[in-house]
Amino acid sequence: MAPTPYYARDTPAFTGFQPEPAGRGTKGIIWTCLSTILLSSWSSYHGKAYDPNRPFTAGTQTSFIDRLFDAFIFPEVAACFSLDNLHNALQLRKTIRRVGGAELANFSLTQAFIFVMESVYQRPHSSEEMECIRPKTLVELVSSGKLSFSDLPTDEEIADKSKRDWTYKSLSIIQTLWFITSIIARLARGYPVSLYEDITVANAFCGVIEFLCWFHCPQDIRLPFVVKPDISRSANGPSMAVEREKAEGEATIEASLLVSEPATTEHGASSAPQLPVPENLSMDRPSRALSSSEHPLVTQKTKERRASFVTQPAEFRGTSDKVIAVVLAVFSVLFSGIHIAAWNYGFPSVAEAWIWRGSSVALIVLSLCLFLCLSLEKLETVGSPKMA
């Protein structure tokens, strides 16, 4: 026989501590919710590598725990950062593939993530301290030819340094999705859901977003990668090679378009133009080189080949602050909406009920105020006159 739904029972809405053998006990609810929150937060959160210029001490190790604690307390902020990292990684991969050409056509999303997460450093020749290679710096190094694809960490090397693989992440997301599904099923059947389970659903929702955005991002890389840009290759970088190939292509076209000057007869009439002759044969008439736009033998294929030499400027554009504010506001509203879903929950007192309701509404108000402040700051920056 199916159990009686919650709304049909003659029991109060609030009950105290319940033992486990009688059904869903308090310990079981706390353990399920706490394990789901910790598992989703731990498996989905991805921090930055440690700064190699600072000593690796116990305090440095605790910084990762502090960042994980921040993601545990503010899951909507971590979800916003994960979406920002994914957008920047996709933009970086697109830019590097365009700038690097065929050599960097296999630049992967995992490789882009380690630069977005500031996990790659270089040692400049003029300084003993290492310098972090951020996305803009990477684009400059690749466009100047100082970094090639062989200098970058491979996907295998990144996976070897990563502390967690996709198997661990998959098990975590299965646990999180199972918990969300069970809560939805209980609500659909009219069974009670505790406030702790409501909070867990909100955290699990943000954890799923973090998992999807950070799926290709290596996790818990403590010691960063160190690359050595070759300054001697800067003169032969992709841009210089393109210019050299362009010059060679133009020279080939000009050499192939050598034609003879029209011969003048005794009566002043010009004969038909002569065909190009080999260099080892004597030529009684001077010859000139026609430009590609003048000669009819230049085909469309040649024009397309010459057009392919024109390169686009190397530029990396990350996510703007305004877009981040909008995404954070949306995540905060969704996160607060899950808490507002427990508006009519059977609280033990009226004061506790309004504390819960007021806190849920305050989350939405604060997120909208944050978006408004950032928008006004952006307008002031754009509208302010520039100093000469």
mmCIF file of C-alpha atoms in Angstrom:
data_model
loop_
_atom_site.group_PDB
_atom_site.id
_atom_site.type_symbol
_atom_site.label_atom_id
_atom_site.label_comp_id
_atom_site.label_asym_id
_atom_site.label_seq_id
_atom_site.Cartn_x
_atom_site.Cartn_y
_atom_site.Cartn_z
ATOM 1 C CA MET A 1 0.000 0.000 0.000
ATOM 2 C CA ALA A 2 1.289 3.409 -0.909
ATOM 3 C CA PRO A 3 2.026 5.724 2.022
ATOM 4 C CA THR A 4 -0.424 8.481 2.809
ATOM 5 C CA PRO A 5 0.636 11.821 1.373
ATOM 6 C CA TYR A 6 1.834 14.475 3.755
ATOM 7 C CA TYR A 7 -1.052 16.857 3.192
ATOM 8 C CA ALA A 8 -3.589 14.112 4.084
ATOM 9 C CA ARG A 9 -2.106 13.256 7.453
ATOM 10 C CA ASP A 10 -3.485 14.504 10.743
ATOM 11 C CA THR A 11 -0.060 15.399 12.046
ATOM 12 C CA PRO A 12 1.463 18.807 12.723
ATOM 13 C CA ALA A 13 3.652 20.354 10.074
ATOM 14 C CA PHE A 14 6.663 20.488 12.385
ATOM 15 C CA THR A 15 8.162 17.512 14.189
ATOM 16 C CA GLY A 16 11.243 17.223 16.310
ATOM 17 C CA PHE A 17 14.163 14.821 16.177
ATOM 18 C CA GLN A 18 13.078 11.484 14.714
ATOM 19 C CA PRO A 19 14.932 8.172 15.031
ATOM 20 C CA GLU A 20 16.130 6.464 11.882
ATOM 21 C CA PRO A 21 14.346 3.075 12.203
ATOM 22 C CA ALA A 22 10.919 4.732 12.123
ATOM 23 C CA GLY A 23 11.479 6.047 8.610
ATOM 24 C CA ARG A 24 13.362 9.071 7.332
ATOM 25 C CA GLY A 25 15.147 10.054 10.487
ATOM 26 C CA THR A 26 16.903 13.297 11.297
ATOM 27 C CA LYS A 27 20.347 11.725 11.099
ATOM 28 C CA GLY A 28 19.638 10.314 7.663
ATOM 29 C CA ILE A 29 18.448 13.678 6.330
ATOM 30 C CA ILE A 30 21.451 15.525 7.752
ATOM 31 C CA TRP A 31 23.916 12.951 6.439
ATOM 32 C CA THR A 32 22.375 12.866 2.956
ATOM 33 C CA CYS A 33 22.244 16.645 2.632
ATOM 34 C CA LEU A 34 25.681 17.283 4.094
ATOM 35 C CA SER A 35 27.368 14.627 1.966
ATOM 36 C CA THR A 36 25.677 15.939 -1.182
ATOM 37 C CA ILE A 37 26.768 19.525 -0.522
ATOM 38 C CA LEU A 38 30.342 18.590 0.327
ATOM 39 C CA LEU A 39 30.669 16.156 -2.576
ATOM 40 C CA SER A 40 29.270 18.576 -5.151
ATOM 41 C CA SER A 41 31.359 21.478 -3.837
ATOM 42 C CA TRP A 42 34.587 19.500 -3.553
ATOM 43 C CA SER A 43 34.330 17.770 -6.910
ATOM 44 C CA SER A 44 33.188 20.808 -8.892
ATOM 45 C CA TYR A 45 35.327 23.583 -7.435
ATOM 46 C CA HIS A 46 38.506 24.415 -9.359
ATOM 47 C CA GLY A 47 41.028 26.776 -7.864
ATOM 48 C CA LYS A 48 44.174 28.384 -9.208
ATOM 49 C CA ALA A 49 47.694 27.052 -8.859
ATOM 50 C CA TYR A 50 49.984 28.363 -6.166
ATOM 51 C CA ASP A 51 52.301 31.273 -6.859
ATOM 52 C CA PRO A 52 55.817 29.806 -7.337
ATOM 53 C CA ASN A 53 57.372 33.091 -6.189
ATOM 54 C CA ARG A 54 56.102 32.486 -2.657
ATOM 55 C CA PRO A 55 57.278 29.702 -0.336
ATOM 56 C CA PHE A 56 55.067 26.632 -0.255
ATOM 57 C CA THR A 57 54.067 26.553 3.429
ATOM 58 C CA ALA A 58 51.211 25.223 5.486
ATOM 59 C CA GLY A 59 49.490 28.587 5.151
ATOM 60 C CA THR A 60 49.609 28.208 1.394
ATOM 61 C CA GLN A 61 47.890 24.844 1.640
ATOM 62 C CA THR A 62 45.104 26.259 3.788
ATOM 63 C CA SER A 63 44.364 28.899 1.148
ATOM 64 C CA PHE A 64 42.781 26.216 -1.018
ATOM 65 C CA ILE A 65 40.531 25.224 1.892
ATOM 66 C CA ASP A 66 39.574 28.864 2.373
ATOM 67 C CA ARG A 67 38.596 29.203 -1.282
ATOM 68 C CA LEU A 68 36.627 25.970 -1.071
ATOM 69 C CA PHE A 69 34.856 27.294 2.018
ATOM 70 C CA ASP A 70 33.931 30.460 0.126
ATOM 71 C CA ALA A 71 32.446 28.339 -2.659
ATOM 72 C CA PHE A 72 30.538 26.355 -0.027
ATOM 73 C CA ILE A 73 29.050 29.502 1.545
ATOM 74 C CA PHE A 74 28.442 31.394 -1.731
ATOM 75 C CA PRO A 75 27.638 28.705 -4.323
ATOM 76 C CA GLU A 76 25.972 31.171 -6.701
ATOM 77 C CA VAL A 77 29.218 33.170 -6.897
ATOM 78 C CA ALA A 78 31.194 30.011 -7.702
ATOM 79 C CA ALA A 79 28.665 29.129 -10.424
ATOM 80 C CA CYS A 80 29.077 32.598 -11.946
ATOM 81 C CA PHE A 81 32.873 32.268 -11.912
ATOM 82 C CA SER A 82 32.687 28.847 -13.562
ATOM 83 C CA LEU A 83 30.616 30.240 -16.423
ATOM 84 C CA ASP A 84 33.053 33.140 -16.758
ATOM 85 C CA ASN A 85 36.006 30.721 -16.908
ATOM 86 C CA LEU A 86 34.284 28.628 -19.576
ATOM 87 C CA HIS A 87 33.588 31.688 -21.723
ATOM 88 C CA ASN A 88 37.176 32.918 -21.434
ATOM 89 C CA ALA A 89 38.557 29.450 -22.223
ATOM 90 C CA LEU A 90 36.425 29.184 -25.360
ATOM 91 C CA GLN A 91 37.487 32.655 -26.481
ATOM 92 C CA LEU A 92 41.140 31.868 -25.809
ATOM 93 C CA ARG A 93 41.007 28.620 -27.779
ATOM 94 C CA LYS A 94 39.395 30.409 -30.715
ATOM 95 C CA THR A 95 41.956 33.228 -30.632
ATOM 96 C CA ILE A 96 44.983 30.926 -30.351
ATOM 97 C CA ARG A 97 43.796 28.745 -33.217
ATOM 98 C CA ARG A 98 43.307 31.818 -35.400
ATOM 99 C CA VAL A 99 46.640 33.400 -34.518
ATOM 100 C CA GLY A 100 48.721 30.223 -34.478
ATOM 101 C CA GLY A 101 47.385 28.843 -37.726
ATOM 102 C CA ALA A 102 47.933 25.194 -38.606
ATOM 103 C CA GLU A 103 50.564 24.694 -35.907
ATOM 104 C CA LEU A 104 48.104 25.453 -33.095
ATOM 105 C CA ALA A 105 44.999 24.033 -34.736
ATOM 106 C CA ASN A 106 44.863 21.308 -32.057
ATOM 107 C CA PHE A 107 44.984 23.737 -29.129
ATOM 108 C CA SER A 108 42.453 22.121 -26.781
ATOM 109 C CA LEU A 109 39.969 23.510 -24.293
ATOM 110 C CA THR A 110 41.868 21.857 -21.446
ATOM 111 C CA GLN A 111 45.022 23.721 -22.440
ATOM 112 C CA ALA A 112 43.054 26.953 -22.578
ATOM 113 C CA PHE A 113 41.708 26.374 -19.067
ATOM 114 C CA ILE A 114 45.141 26.192 -17.440
ATOM 115 C CA PHE A 115 45.935 29.660 -18.785
ATOM 116 C CA VAL A 116 42.558 31.034 -17.723
ATOM 117 C CA MET A 117 43.094 29.595 -14.234
ATOM 118 C CA GLU A 118 46.586 31.174 -14.146
ATOM 119 C CA SER A 119 48.398 27.853 -13.762
ATOM 120 C CA VAL A 120 51.245 28.499 -16.236
ATOM 121 C CA TYR A 121 54.328 30.624 -15.522
ATOM 122 C CA GLN A 122 57.437 31.719 -17.396
ATOM 123 C CA ARG A 123 60.839 32.842 -16.150
ATOM 124 C CA PRO A 124 61.902 36.105 -17.813
ATOM 125 C CA HIS A 125 65.589 36.493 -18.632
ATOM 126 C CA SER A 126 65.816 39.829 -16.826
ATOM 127 C CA SER A 127 64.282 38.658 -13.542
ATOM 128 C CA GLU A 128 64.566 35.702 -11.206
ATOM 129 C CA GLU A 129 60.870 35.758 -10.327
ATOM 130 C CA MET A 130 58.449 33.852 -12.505
ATOM 131 C CA GLU A 131 55.730 35.665 -14.398
ATOM 132 C CA CYS A 132 52.216 34.309 -14.781
ATOM 133 C CA ILE A 133 51.133 33.764 -18.388
ATOM 134 C CA ARG A 134 47.582 35.046 -18.583
ATOM 135 C CA PRO A 135 45.404 34.732 -21.702
ATOM 136 C CA LYS A 136 46.451 38.108 -23.132
ATOM 137 C CA THR A 137 50.112 37.303 -22.546
ATOM 138 C CA LEU A 138 49.699 33.923 -24.238
ATOM 139 C CA VAL A 139 48.190 35.521 -27.330
ATOM 140 C CA GLU A 140 51.094 37.969 -27.520
ATOM 141 C CA LEU A 141 53.688 35.198 -27.157
ATOM 142 C CA VAL A 142 52.058 33.033 -29.812
ATOM 143 C CA SER A 143 51.540 35.889 -32.272
ATOM 144 C CA SER A 144 55.179 36.963 -31.908
ATOM 145 C CA GLY A 145 56.432 33.398 -32.394
ATOM 146 C CA LYS A 146 58.050 33.046 -28.970
ATOM 147 C CA LEU A 147 55.800 30.104 -28.049
ATOM 148 C CA SER A 148 55.000 27.147 -30.268
ATOM 149 C CA PHE A 149 52.659 24.219 -29.757
ATOM 150 C CA SER A 150 55.521 21.983 -28.616
ATOM 151 C CA ASP A 151 56.308 24.416 -25.783
ATOM 152 C CA LEU A 152 52.835 24.134 -24.252
ATOM 153 C CA PRO A 153 51.804 21.441 -21.747
ATOM 154 C CA THR A 154 50.013 18.566 -23.436
ATOM 155 C CA ASP A 155 46.647 17.174 -22.384
ATOM 156 C CA GLU A 156 48.385 14.080 -21.006
ATOM 157 C CA GLU A 157 50.709 16.173 -18.839
ATOM 158 C CA ILE A 158 47.776 18.215 -17.573
ATOM 159 C CA ALA A 159 45.766 15.084 -16.755
ATOM 160 C CA ASP A 160 48.760 13.666 -14.906
ATOM 161 C CA LYS A 161 48.937 16.747 -12.661
ATOM 162 C CA SER A 162 45.197 16.955 -12.102
ATOM 163 C CA LYS A 163 44.141 15.405 -8.802
ATOM 164 C CA ARG A 164 40.705 14.291 -9.987
ATOM 165 C CA ASP A 165 39.633 12.731 -13.254
ATOM 166 C CA TRP A 166 36.315 12.595 -15.055
ATOM 167 C CA THR A 167 35.347 9.342 -13.292
ATOM 168 C CA TYR A 168 35.345 11.025 -9.896
ATOM 169 C CA LYS A 169 33.434 13.978 -11.295
ATOM 170 C CA SER A 170 30.871 11.707 -12.938
ATOM 171 C CA LEU A 171 30.185 9.861 -9.682
ATOM 172 C CA SER A 172 29.726 13.182 -7.917
ATOM 173 C CA ILE A 173 27.304 14.536 -10.481
ATOM 174 C CA ILE A 174 25.304 11.297 -10.382
ATOM 175 C CA GLN A 175 24.939 11.652 -6.605
ATOM 176 C CA THR A 176 23.878 15.281 -6.978
ATOM 177 C CA LEU A 177 21.352 14.590 -9.731
ATOM 178 C CA TRP A 178 19.939 11.657 -7.762
ATOM 179 C CA PHE A 179 19.345 13.909 -4.758
ATOM 180 C CA ILE A 180 17.624 16.582 -6.861
ATOM 181 C CA THR A 181 15.455 13.946 -8.539
ATOM 182 C CA SER A 182 14.408 12.451 -5.200
ATOM 183 C CA ILE A 183 13.394 15.873 -3.860
ATOM 184 C CA ILE A 184 11.362 16.623 -6.988
ATOM 185 C CA ALA A 185 9.656 13.229 -6.680
ATOM 186 C CA ARG A 186 8.755 13.876 -3.028
ATOM 187 C CA LEU A 187 7.283 17.260 -3.891
ATOM 188 C CA ALA A 188 5.304 15.762 -6.781
ATOM 189 C CA ARG A 189 3.797 13.124 -4.460
ATOM 190 C CA GLY A 190 3.054 15.644 -1.713
ATOM 191 C CA TYR A 191 5.570 14.341 0.813
ATOM 192 C CA PRO A 192 7.291 16.742 3.220
ATOM 193 C CA VAL A 193 10.671 18.261 2.456
ATOM 194 C CA SER A 194 12.799 19.744 5.213
ATOM 195 C CA LEU A 195 14.419 23.164 5.056
ATOM 196 C CA TYR A 196 17.832 21.575 5.050
ATOM 197 C CA GLU A 197 16.880 19.646 1.924
ATOM 198 C CA ASP A 198 15.691 22.885 0.326
ATOM 199 C CA ILE A 199 19.078 24.491 1.018
ATOM 200 C CA THR A 200 20.829 21.409 -0.349
ATOM 201 C CA VAL A 201 18.848 21.588 -3.597
ATOM 202 C CA ALA A 202 19.952 25.213 -4.070
ATOM 203 C CA ASN A 203 23.601 24.281 -3.496
ATOM 204 C CA ALA A 204 23.304 21.217 -5.722
ATOM 205 C CA PHE A 205 21.804 23.341 -8.506
ATOM 206 C CA CYS A 206 24.861 25.602 -8.456
ATOM 207 C CA GLY A 207 27.101 22.531 -8.222
ATOM 208 C CA VAL A 208 25.636 21.107 -11.436
ATOM 209 C CA ILE A 209 26.361 24.384 -13.249
ATOM 210 C CA GLU A 210 29.935 24.367 -11.944
ATOM 211 C CA PHE A 211 30.352 20.751 -13.011
ATOM 212 C CA LEU A 212 29.188 21.418 -16.570
ATOM 213 C CA CYS A 213 31.289 24.573 -16.985
ATOM 214 C CA TRP A 214 34.443 23.102 -15.417
ATOM 215 C CA PHE A 215 34.192 19.630 -16.953
ATOM 216 C CA HIS A 216 37.309 20.135 -19.126
ATOM 217 C CA CYS A 217 39.133 22.173 -16.506
ATOM 218 C CA PRO A 218 41.932 20.361 -14.614
ATOM 219 C CA GLN A 219 41.319 20.343 -10.891
ATOM 220 C CA ASP A 220 43.540 21.003 -7.897
ATOM 221 C CA ILE A 221 46.806 21.709 -9.730
ATOM 222 C CA ARG A 222 48.974 22.979 -6.900
ATOM 223 C CA LEU A 223 52.343 23.444 -8.605
ATOM 224 C CA PRO A 224 52.002 25.415 -11.864
ATOM 225 C CA PHE A 225 53.480 24.557 -15.236
ATOM 226 C CA VAL A 226 56.635 26.389 -16.284
ATOM 227 C CA VAL A 227 57.293 27.129 -19.964
ATOM 228 C CA LYS A 228 60.350 28.690 -21.575
ATOM 229 C CA PRO A 229 59.549 31.078 -24.426
ATOM 230 C CA ASP A 230 62.247 31.246 -27.082
ATOM 231 C CA ILE A 231 63.056 34.884 -27.771
ATOM 232 C CA SER A 232 65.286 33.928 -30.712
ATOM 233 C CA ARG A 233 62.211 32.691 -32.557
ATOM 234 C CA SER A 234 60.453 36.030 -32.274
ATOM 235 C CA ALA A 235 61.899 37.221 -35.597
ATOM 236 C CA ASN A 236 60.530 34.142 -37.326
ATOM 237 C CA GLY A 237 57.131 34.100 -35.640
ATOM 238 C CA PRO A 238 53.817 33.464 -37.370
ATOM 239 C CA SER A 239 53.388 37.093 -38.441
ATOM 240 C CA MET A 240 56.879 37.310 -39.975
ATOM 241 C CA ALA A 241 56.449 33.979 -41.708
ATOM 242 C CA VAL A 242 53.194 35.176 -43.206
ATOM 243 C CA GLU A 243 54.821 38.362 -44.477
ATOM 244 C CA ARG A 244 57.706 36.358 -45.948
ATOM 245 C CA GLU A 245 55.329 33.940 -47.643
ATOM 246 C CA LYS A 246 53.297 36.849 -48.921
ATOM 247 C CA ALA A 247 56.406 38.458 -50.444
ATOM 248 C CA GLU A 248 57.464 35.179 -52.039
ATOM 249 C CA GLY A 249 53.985 34.719 -53.474
ATOM 250 C CA GLU A 250 53.977 38.186 -54.968
ATOM 251 C CA ALA A 251 57.440 37.622 -56.444
ATOM 252 C CA THR A 252 56.266 34.389 -58.031
ATOM 253 C CA ILE A 253 53.253 36.093 -59.534
ATOM 254 C CA GLU A 254 55.349 38.973 -60.859
ATOM 255 C CA ALA A 255 57.906 36.585 -62.342
ATOM 256 C CA SER A 256 55.230 34.537 -64.050
ATOM 257 C CA LEU A 257 53.633 37.599 -65.586
ATOM 258 C CA LEU A 258 56.669 38.848 -67.523
ATOM 259 C CA VAL A 259 55.574 39.711 -71.030
ATOM 260 C CA SER A 260 57.352 41.344 -73.929
ATOM 261 C CA GLU A 261 56.718 44.870 -75.044
ATOM 262 C CA PRO A 262 54.694 45.031 -78.238
ATOM 263 C CA ALA A 263 56.901 45.178 -81.374
ATOM 264 C CA THR A 264 56.654 48.296 -83.509
ATOM 265 C CA THR A 265 56.710 47.899 -87.281
ATOM 266 C CA GLU A 266 58.043 50.299 -89.876
ATOM 267 C CA HIS A 267 54.583 51.815 -90.409
ATOM 268 C CA GLY A 268 54.108 52.441 -86.684
ATOM 269 C CA ALA A 269 51.626 49.624 -86.157
ATOM 270 C CA SER A 270 52.173 47.415 -83.192
ATOM 271 C CA SER A 271 52.142 43.681 -83.524
ATOM 272 C CA ALA A 272 50.594 41.209 -81.070
ATOM 273 C CA PRO A 273 52.371 40.893 -77.718
ATOM 274 C CA GLN A 274 54.916 38.130 -77.522
ATOM 275 C CA LEU A 275 54.677 35.249 -75.043
ATOM 276 C CA PRO A 276 57.098 35.072 -72.106
ATOM 277 C CA VAL A 277 60.429 33.535 -73.041
ATOM 278 C CA PRO A 278 62.888 31.648 -70.853
ATOM 279 C CA GLU A 279 65.711 33.531 -69.203
ATOM 280 C CA ASN A 280 68.436 31.584 -71.070
ATOM 281 C CA LEU A 281 67.193 32.927 -74.414
ATOM 282 C CA SER A 282 68.233 36.305 -75.730
ATOM 283 C CA MET A 283 65.551 38.985 -75.797
ATOM 284 C CA ASP A 284 65.899 41.885 -78.224
ATOM 285 C CA ARG A 285 63.045 43.823 -76.629
ATOM 286 C CA PRO A 286 62.824 44.922 -73.034
ATOM 287 C CA SER A 287 60.232 43.285 -70.879
ATOM 288 C CA ARG A 288 58.210 44.591 -68.003
ATOM 289 C CA ALA A 289 56.254 43.030 -65.145
ATOM 290 C CA LEU A 290 52.549 43.585 -65.099
ATOM 291 C CA SER A 291 50.781 43.790 -61.771
ATOM 292 C CA SER A 292 48.302 41.108 -60.841
ATOM 293 C CA SER A 293 45.407 43.512 -61.261
ATOM 294 C CA GLU A 294 46.439 44.337 -64.868
ATOM 295 C CA HIS A 295 47.097 40.878 -66.237
ATOM 296 C CA PRO A 296 44.077 38.789 -67.277
ATOM 297 C CA LEU A 297 45.804 35.498 -66.472
ATOM 298 C CA VAL A 298 45.439 36.050 -62.735
ATOM 299 C CA THR A 299 42.726 33.629 -61.702
ATOM 300 C CA GLN A 300 40.349 33.782 -58.765
ATOM 301 C CA LYS A 301 42.348 31.045 -57.058
ATOM 302 C CA THR A 302 45.454 33.223 -57.085
ATOM 303 C CA LYS A 303 43.499 36.104 -55.594
ATOM 304 C CA GLU A 304 42.153 33.872 -52.837
ATOM 305 C CA ARG A 305 45.674 32.619 -52.152
ATOM 306 C CA ARG A 306 46.971 36.143 -51.790
ATOM 307 C CA ALA A 307 43.993 37.096 -49.625
ATOM 308 C CA SER A 308 44.795 34.225 -47.283
ATOM 309 C CA PHE A 309 48.076 35.915 -46.408
ATOM 310 C CA VAL A 310 46.236 38.767 -44.708
ATOM 311 C CA THR A 311 46.128 38.005 -40.977
ATOM 312 C CA GLN A 312 43.667 39.251 -38.376
ATOM 313 C CA PRO A 313 44.954 41.231 -35.403
ATOM 314 C CA ALA A 314 45.690 39.142 -32.324
ATOM 315 C CA GLU A 315 43.369 40.239 -29.553
ATOM 316 C CA PHE A 316 41.808 38.434 -26.597
ATOM 317 C CA ARG A 317 38.609 39.770 -25.104
ATOM 318 C CA GLY A 318 37.483 38.329 -21.804
ATOM 319 C CA THR A 319 34.085 38.581 -20.188
ATOM 320 C CA SER A 320 33.122 42.150 -19.359
ATOM 321 C CA ASP A 321 32.197 43.192 -15.834
ATOM 322 C CA LYS A 322 28.682 44.053 -16.935
ATOM 323 C CA VAL A 323 28.064 40.561 -18.284
ATOM 324 C CA ILE A 324 29.447 39.031 -15.087
ATOM 325 C CA ALA A 325 27.100 41.225 -13.045
ATOM 326 C CA VAL A 326 24.109 40.128 -15.122
ATOM 327 C CA VAL A 327 25.004 36.439 -14.802
ATOM 328 C CA LEU A 328 25.588 36.796 -11.063
ATOM 329 C CA ALA A 329 22.218 38.516 -10.663
ATOM 330 C CA VAL A 330 20.465 35.729 -12.584
ATOM 331 C CA PHE A 331 22.144 33.004 -10.523
ATOM 332 C CA SER A 332 21.302 34.847 -7.301
ATOM 333 C CA VAL A 333 17.648 35.140 -8.304
ATOM 334 C CA LEU A 334 17.460 31.430 -9.142
ATOM 335 C CA PHE A 335 19.293 30.528 -5.934
ATOM 336 C CA SER A 336 16.913 32.680 -3.904
ATOM 337 C CA GLY A 337 13.889 31.363 -5.773
ATOM 338 C CA ILE A 338 14.618 27.850 -4.524
ATOM 339 C CA HIS A 339 14.577 29.204 -0.964
ATOM 340 C CA ILE A 340 11.368 31.136 -1.621
ATOM 341 C CA ALA A 341 9.770 27.835 -2.653
ATOM 342 C CA ALA A 342 9.639 27.003 1.080
ATOM 343 C CA TRP A 343 7.580 30.125 1.792
ATOM 344 C CA ASN A 344 4.612 28.163 3.191
ATOM 345 C CA TYR A 345 6.702 25.640 5.085
ATOM 346 C CA GLY A 346 5.401 24.737 8.553
ATOM 347 C CA PHE A 347 7.848 26.725 10.676
ATOM 348 C CA PRO A 348 7.759 26.216 14.452
ATOM 349 C CA SER A 349 7.128 29.930 15.019
ATOM 350 C CA VAL A 350 6.033 33.005 13.111
ATOM 351 C CA ALA A 351 9.359 34.728 13.771
ATOM 352 C CA GLU A 352 11.356 31.900 12.192
ATOM 353 C CA ALA A 353 9.024 31.872 9.199
ATOM 354 C CA TRP A 354 9.566 35.560 8.477
ATOM 355 C CA ILE A 355 13.297 35.314 9.066
ATOM 356 C CA TRP A 356 13.460 32.667 6.344
ATOM 357 C CA ARG A 357 11.225 34.633 4.003
ATOM 358 C CA GLY A 358 13.039 37.899 4.604
ATOM 359 C CA SER A 359 16.439 36.314 4.016
ATOM 360 C CA SER A 360 15.257 34.768 0.745
ATOM 361 C CA VAL A 361 13.929 38.093 -0.519
ATOM 362 C CA ALA A 362 17.066 39.901 0.683
ATOM 363 C CA LEU A 363 19.214 37.687 -1.549
ATOM 364 C CA ILE A 364 17.291 38.861 -4.600
ATOM 365 C CA VAL A 365 17.412 42.512 -3.536
ATOM 366 C CA LEU A 366 21.168 42.390 -2.878
ATOM 367 C CA SER A 367 21.880 40.770 -6.242
ATOM 368 C CA LEU A 368 19.827 43.406 -8.062
ATOM 369 C CA CYS A 369 21.566 46.176 -6.105
ATOM 370 C CA LEU A 370 24.939 44.726 -7.094
ATOM 371 C CA PHE A 371 23.949 44.739 -10.749
ATOM 372 C CA LEU A 372 22.655 48.318 -10.444
ATOM 373 C CA CYS A 373 25.867 49.530 -8.778
ATOM 374 C CA LEU A 374 28.078 47.961 -11.433
ATOM 375 C CA SER A 375 25.908 49.401 -14.197
ATOM 376 C CA LEU A 376 26.076 52.905 -12.718
ATOM 377 C CA GLU A 377 29.836 52.603 -12.284
ATOM 378 C CA LYS A 378 30.170 51.567 -15.918
ATOM 379 C CA LEU A 379 28.078 54.532 -17.058
ATOM 380 C CA GLU A 380 30.166 56.932 -14.980
ATOM 381 C CA THR A 381 33.360 55.507 -16.463
ATOM 382 C CA VAL A 382 32.080 55.852 -20.024
ATOM 383 C CA GLY A 383 30.564 59.302 -19.503
ATOM 384 C CA SER A 384 33.455 60.856 -17.599
ATOM 385 C CA PRO A 385 35.668 63.182 -19.700
ATOM 386 C CA LYS A 386 39.173 61.958 -20.389
ATOM 387 C CA MET A 387 42.064 64.018 -19.124
ATOM 388 C CA ALA A 388 44.466 65.235 -21.755
#
